[in-house]
Amino acid sequence: MVPRRSWVEQVMGLPISVLARGDGAESEVAEAAVRGVYAELVEVDRVFSPYKADSAVSLLARGEVGWDGVDPVVREVAERCVAARELTGGLFDAQVPGGTWDPSGLVKGWSVERAGARLREVDDVDWCLNAGGDVLVVCPSKEPFTVGIQDPRDTGRVLASVSRTGGAVATSGTAARGAHLYDPRSGGAVESRWASVSVTGPSLEYADVLATAAFVAEDDWPEVLTALRGYEGLGILADGKLFATPGWGGG
């Protein structure tokens, strides 16, 4: 039986789990890589959380610091948010109603993708990193992991699944937090007949951005995914019916 080991910690206000599979899963090298992942994500949360009073995002929102007074990584993320807005035709925007800047919709995917570089350095281990339903897969063995897609109507049930030997799966919708997404074009909450949109692709950063933008786009969501090559989607309607783009399931 192939050795496996798992970890889970609460970071960014959500459970982040890591599953290791392979001969080196129980090694000190694997342990060090995972601890490095968690340490990096804790630091990202310290800098970018809008819920921490001393984060860069909160200081910027209160006007206590300007863009020239924040760490370069904050300016890098701001540039990535601008690029994401341009990529999605304004469907993704870190400028939220009220005029404040909240990069949360990009930061989770970006930070997990970046932290995942530590896992890629461990050659004899397959990895599945799950950050609150957004998943990064690294499989040197080329043996896939099966990633479940949650039923938005029943969070304890898996409605679909997709096999991946690498890359990412990201989901945006109303299951976890209700109608929390807004349409940057109108400034109002998104009210859609779609309960969720899941996106697969090479990068978790872009899969996450495209999933958010696709959900905002409502019935036009499949068109959003054509902005980048290699990204496919699965939409779940409020009644539980599924609709997949042609390349969904390729992993």
One Martini backbone bead per residue (centre of mass of N, CA, C, O) as a GRO file, in nm:
protein
  251
    1MET     BB    1   0.096   0.036   0.022
    2VAL     BB    2   0.068   0.362  -0.013
    3PRO     BB    3   0.187   0.613   0.143
    4ARG     BB    4   0.026   0.831   0.390
    5ARG     BB    5  -0.036   1.187   0.463
    6SER     BB    6  -0.181   1.431   0.694
    7TRP     BB    7  -0.296   1.776   0.711
    8VAL     BB    8  -0.438   2.039   0.940
    9GLU     BB    9  -0.528   2.392   0.920
   10GLN     BB   10  -0.605   2.716   1.039
   11VAL     BB   11  -0.635   2.949   0.769
   12MET     BB   12  -0.797   3.228   0.676
   13GLY     BB   13  -1.064   3.099   0.810
   14LEU     BB   14  -0.968   2.804   0.704
   15PRO     BB   15  -0.929   2.492   0.594
   16ILE     BB   16  -0.599   2.341   0.552
   17SER     BB   17  -0.506   2.074   0.346
   18VAL     BB   18  -0.270   1.790   0.338
   19LEU     BB   19  -0.178   1.544   0.092
   20ALA     BB   20   0.032   1.259   0.105
   21ARG     BB   21   0.189   1.052  -0.165
   22GLY     BB   22   0.433   0.813  -0.091
   23ASP     BB   23   0.748   0.722   0.007
   24GLY     BB   24   0.792   1.039   0.128
   25ALA     BB   25   0.546   1.117   0.321
   26GLU     BB   26   0.719   1.049   0.612
   27SER     BB   27   0.925   1.258   0.582
   28GLU     BB   28   1.114   1.532   0.667
   29VAL     BB   29   1.083   1.676   0.399
   30ALA     BB   30   0.775   1.684   0.394
   31GLU     BB   31   0.733   1.826   0.662
   32ALA     BB   32   0.890   2.085   0.588
   33ALA     BB   33   0.715   2.167   0.347
   34VAL     BB   34   0.448   2.199   0.501
   35ARG     BB   35   0.544   2.406   0.709
   36GLY     BB   36   0.613   2.616   0.494
   37VAL     BB   37   0.329   2.655   0.386
   38TYR     BB   38   0.194   2.753   0.647
   39ALA     BB   39   0.383   2.992   0.706
   40GLU     BB   40   0.316   3.146   0.446
   41LEU     BB   41   0.005   3.172   0.492
   42VAL     BB   42   0.021   3.327   0.757
   43GLU     BB   43   0.166   3.574   0.637
   44VAL     BB   44  -0.048   3.648   0.430
   45ASP     BB   45  -0.270   3.699   0.639
   46ARG     BB   46  -0.126   3.929   0.788
   47VAL     BB   47  -0.119   4.122   0.530
   48PHE     BB   48  -0.433   4.063   0.382
   49SER     BB   49  -0.633   4.083   0.601
   50PRO     BB   50  -0.944   4.251   0.661
   51TYR     BB   51  -0.961   4.141   0.982
   52LYS     BB   52  -0.690   4.286   1.037
   53ALA     BB   53  -0.591   4.583   1.170
   54ASP     BB   54  -0.259   4.545   1.078
   55SER     BB   55  -0.296   4.522   0.795
   56ALA     BB   56  -0.245   4.644   0.487
   57VAL     BB   57  -0.541   4.658   0.405
   58SER     BB   58  -0.640   4.818   0.656
   59LEU     BB   59  -0.447   5.059   0.636
   60LEU     BB   60  -0.543   5.149   0.357
   61ALA     BB   61  -0.847   5.187   0.428
   62ARG     BB   62  -0.768   5.413   0.661
   63GLY     BB   63  -0.513   5.588   0.559
   64GLU     BB   64  -0.227   5.505   0.721
   65VAL     BB   65  -0.131   5.418   0.429
   66GLY     BB   66   0.052   5.396   0.145
   67TRP     BB   67   0.179   5.247  -0.132
   68ASP     BB   68   0.479   5.338  -0.042
   69GLY     BB   69   0.434   5.180   0.262
   70VAL     BB   70   0.439   4.899   0.142
   71ASP     BB   71   0.500   4.606   0.053
   72PRO     BB   72   0.586   4.478  -0.249
   73VAL     BB   73   0.375   4.242  -0.242
   74VAL     BB   74   0.128   4.429  -0.246
   75ARG     BB   75   0.184   4.556  -0.523
   76GLU     BB   76   0.181   4.293  -0.677
   77VAL     BB   77  -0.114   4.220  -0.616
   78ALA     BB   78  -0.237   4.473  -0.738
   79GLU     BB   79  -0.140   4.407  -1.026
   80ARG     BB   80  -0.291   4.137  -1.046
   81CYS     BB   81  -0.574   4.260  -1.015
   82VAL     BB   82  -0.565   4.430  -1.270
   83ALA     BB   83  -0.517   4.192  -1.463
   84ALA     BB   84  -0.782   4.044  -1.385
   85ARG     BB   85  -0.975   4.265  -1.477
   86GLU     BB   86  -0.885   4.264  -1.774
   87LEU     BB   87  -0.930   3.961  -1.836
   88THR     BB   88  -1.257   3.986  -1.733
   89GLY     BB   89  -1.392   4.264  -1.803
   90GLY     BB   90  -1.465   4.340  -1.481
   91LEU     BB   91  -1.566   4.082  -1.311
   92PHE     BB   92  -1.299   4.138  -1.168
   93ASP     BB   93  -1.263   4.323  -0.845
   94ALA     BB   94  -1.086   4.478  -0.574
   95GLN     BB   95  -1.288   4.703  -0.594
   96VAL     BB   96  -1.516   4.791  -0.366
   97PRO     BB   97  -1.782   4.887  -0.233
   98GLY     BB   98  -1.674   5.214  -0.111
   99GLY     BB   99  -1.350   5.208  -0.222
  100THR     BB  100  -1.211   4.960  -0.139
  101TRP     BB  101  -0.943   4.719  -0.087
  102ASP     BB  102  -0.996   4.362  -0.189
  103PRO     BB  103  -0.786   4.069  -0.259
  104SER     BB  104  -0.917   3.791  -0.174
  105GLY     BB  105  -0.998   3.668  -0.465
  106LEU     BB  106  -0.670   3.622  -0.515
  107VAL     BB  107  -0.489   3.541  -0.268
  108LYS     BB  108  -0.545   3.245  -0.225
  109GLY     BB  109  -0.450   3.129  -0.499
  110TRP     BB  110  -0.174   3.268  -0.505
  111SER     BB  111  -0.058   3.156  -0.231
  112VAL     BB  112  -0.093   2.853  -0.287
  113GLU     BB  113   0.071   2.841  -0.543
  114ARG     BB  114   0.333   2.949  -0.417
  115ALA     BB  115   0.359   2.742  -0.179
  116GLY     BB  116   0.363   2.485  -0.372
  117ALA     BB  117   0.668   2.494  -0.445
  118ARG     BB  118   0.760   2.323  -0.201
  119LEU     BB  119   0.629   2.055  -0.299
  120ARG     BB  120   0.782   2.027  -0.580
  121GLU     BB  121   1.066   1.952  -0.433
  122VAL     BB  122   0.925   1.668  -0.384
  123ASP     BB  123   0.972   1.394  -0.586
  124ASP     BB  124   0.826   1.135  -0.402
  125VAL     BB  125   0.550   1.320  -0.400
  126ASP     BB  126   0.214   1.350  -0.370
  127TRP     BB  127  -0.024   1.631  -0.395
  128CYS     BB  128  -0.303   1.770  -0.186
  129LEU     BB  129  -0.429   2.101  -0.175
  130ASN     BB  130  -0.679   2.232   0.055
  131ALA     BB  131  -0.853   2.557   0.034
  132GLY     BB  132  -1.166   2.558   0.094
  133GLY     BB  133  -1.201   2.400  -0.213
  134ASP     BB  134  -0.923   2.482  -0.315
  135VAL     BB  135  -0.710   2.305  -0.552
  136LEU     BB  136  -0.384   2.149  -0.537
  137VAL     BB  137  -0.191   1.956  -0.779
  138VAL     BB  138   0.087   1.713  -0.726
  139CYS     BB  139   0.215   1.455  -0.973
  140PRO     BB  140   0.491   1.277  -1.038
  141SER     BB  141   0.345   0.987  -1.095
  142LYS     BB  142   0.061   1.038  -1.261
  143GLU     BB  143  -0.138   0.989  -1.035
  144PRO     BB  144  -0.447   1.059  -0.959
  145PHE     BB  145  -0.670   1.277  -0.824
  146THR     BB  146  -0.985   1.302  -0.662
  147VAL     BB  147  -1.215   1.572  -0.702
  148GLY     BB  148  -1.463   1.713  -0.529
  149ILE     BB  149  -1.796   1.842  -0.585
  150GLN     BB  150  -2.000   2.033  -0.426
  151ASP     BB  151  -2.313   2.054  -0.303
  152PRO     BB  152  -2.485   2.349  -0.265
  153ARG     BB  153  -2.739   2.209  -0.107
  154ASP     BB  154  -2.515   1.990   0.019
  155THR     BB  155  -2.216   2.000   0.191
  156GLY     BB  156  -2.211   1.667   0.244
  157ARG     BB  157  -2.209   1.650  -0.078
  158VAL     BB  158  -2.119   1.490  -0.378
  159LEU     BB  159  -2.187   1.567  -0.726
  160ALA     BB  160  -1.884   1.563  -0.828
  161SER     BB  161  -1.590   1.485  -1.038
  162VAL     BB  162  -1.220   1.513  -1.069
  163SER     BB  163  -0.929   1.439  -1.242
  164ARG     BB  164  -0.580   1.493  -1.123
  165THR     BB  165  -0.215   1.545  -1.200
  166GLY     BB  166  -0.261   1.863  -1.205
  167GLY     BB  167  -0.314   2.164  -1.073
  168ALA     BB  168  -0.658   2.296  -1.064
  169VAL     BB  169  -0.939   2.367  -0.830
  170ALA     BB  170  -1.219   2.597  -0.850
  171THR     BB  171  -1.477   2.762  -0.641
  172SER     BB  172  -1.788   2.942  -0.702
  173GLY     BB  173  -2.040   3.063  -0.458
  174THR     BB  174  -2.314   3.003  -0.203
  175ALA     BB  175  -2.265   2.771   0.006
  176ALA     BB  176  -2.077   2.904   0.235
  177ARG     BB  177  -2.176   3.249   0.216
  178GLY     BB  178  -2.366   3.304   0.015
  179ALA     BB  179  -2.450   3.628  -0.112
  180HIS     BB  180  -2.122   3.769  -0.148
  181LEU     BB  181  -2.127   3.849  -0.438
  182TYR     BB  182  -2.033   4.097  -0.676
  183ASP     BB  183  -2.105   4.332  -0.930
  184PRO     BB  184  -1.895   4.563  -1.068
  185ARG     BB  185  -2.102   4.693  -1.273
  186SER     BB  186  -2.332   4.758  -1.027
  187GLY     BB  187  -2.266   4.680  -0.704
  188GLY     BB  188  -2.428   4.427  -0.676
  189ALA     BB  189  -2.558   4.145  -0.606
  190VAL     BB  190  -2.549   3.818  -0.694
  191GLU     BB  191  -2.828   3.682  -0.890
  192SER     BB  192  -2.847   3.336  -0.951
  193ARG     BB  193  -2.916   3.019  -1.104
  194TRP     BB  194  -2.635   2.970  -1.005
  195ALA     BB  195  -2.455   2.802  -0.744
  196SER     BB  196  -2.195   2.711  -0.924
  197VAL     BB  197  -1.837   2.737  -1.019
  198SER     BB  198  -1.600   2.528  -1.172
  199VAL     BB  199  -1.232   2.528  -1.212
  200THR     BB  200  -0.988   2.425  -1.440
  201GLY     BB  201  -0.616   2.428  -1.425
  202PRO     BB  202  -0.286   2.517  -1.392
  203SER     BB  203  -0.386   2.765  -1.204
  204LEU     BB  204  -0.513   2.879  -0.906
  205GLU     BB  205  -0.525   3.176  -0.946
  206TYR     BB  206  -0.693   3.165  -1.220
  207ALA     BB  207  -0.917   2.975  -1.137
  208ASP     BB  208  -1.029   3.163  -0.918
  209VAL     BB  209  -1.084   3.413  -1.089
  210LEU     BB  210  -1.266   3.270  -1.303
  211ALA     BB  211  -1.481   3.169  -1.106
  212THR     BB  212  -1.576   3.444  -1.014
  213ALA     BB  213  -1.638   3.567  -1.293
  214ALA     BB  214  -1.835   3.345  -1.385
  215PHE     BB  215  -2.048   3.386  -1.167
  216VAL     BB  216  -2.107   3.682  -1.243
  217ALA     BB  217  -2.193   3.610  -1.551
  218GLU     BB  218  -2.362   3.366  -1.542
  219ASP     BB  219  -2.471   3.250  -1.844
  220ASP     BB  220  -2.168   3.350  -1.954
  221TRP     BB  221  -1.940   3.172  -1.820
  222PRO     BB  222  -1.799   3.007  -2.051
  223GLU     BB  223  -1.669   3.258  -2.189
  224VAL     BB  224  -1.465   3.336  -1.966
  225LEU     BB  225  -1.271   3.077  -2.007
  226THR     BB  226  -1.147   3.186  -2.291
  227ALA     BB  227  -0.918   3.383  -2.184
  228LEU     BB  228  -0.779   3.098  -2.130
  229ARG     BB  229  -0.585   2.842  -2.168
  230GLY     BB  230  -0.687   2.536  -1.999
  231TYR     BB  231  -0.990   2.611  -1.917
  232GLU     BB  232  -1.252   2.465  -1.719
  233GLY     BB  233  -1.614   2.386  -1.659
  234LEU     BB  234  -1.864   2.368  -1.379
  235GLY     BB  235  -2.211   2.395  -1.360
  236ILE     BB  236  -2.455   2.469  -1.095
  237LEU     BB  237  -2.767   2.459  -1.042
  238ALA     BB  238  -3.016   2.513  -0.812
  239ASP     BB  239  -3.139   2.211  -0.903
  240GLY     BB  240  -2.852   2.036  -0.978
  241LYS     BB  241  -2.772   2.087  -1.249
  242LEU     BB  242  -2.542   2.018  -1.516
  243PHE     BB  243  -2.258   2.206  -1.672
  244ALA     BB  244  -2.012   2.145  -1.925
  245THR     BB  245  -1.737   2.181  -2.071
  246PRO     BB  246  -1.573   2.001  -2.309
  247GLY     BB  247  -1.288   1.975  -2.118
  248TRP     BB  248  -1.400   1.847  -1.888
  249GLY     BB  249  -1.180   1.613  -1.705
  250GLY     BB  250  -0.913   1.697  -1.789
  251GLY     BB  251  -0.589   1.613  -1.615
   0.00000   0.00000   0.00000
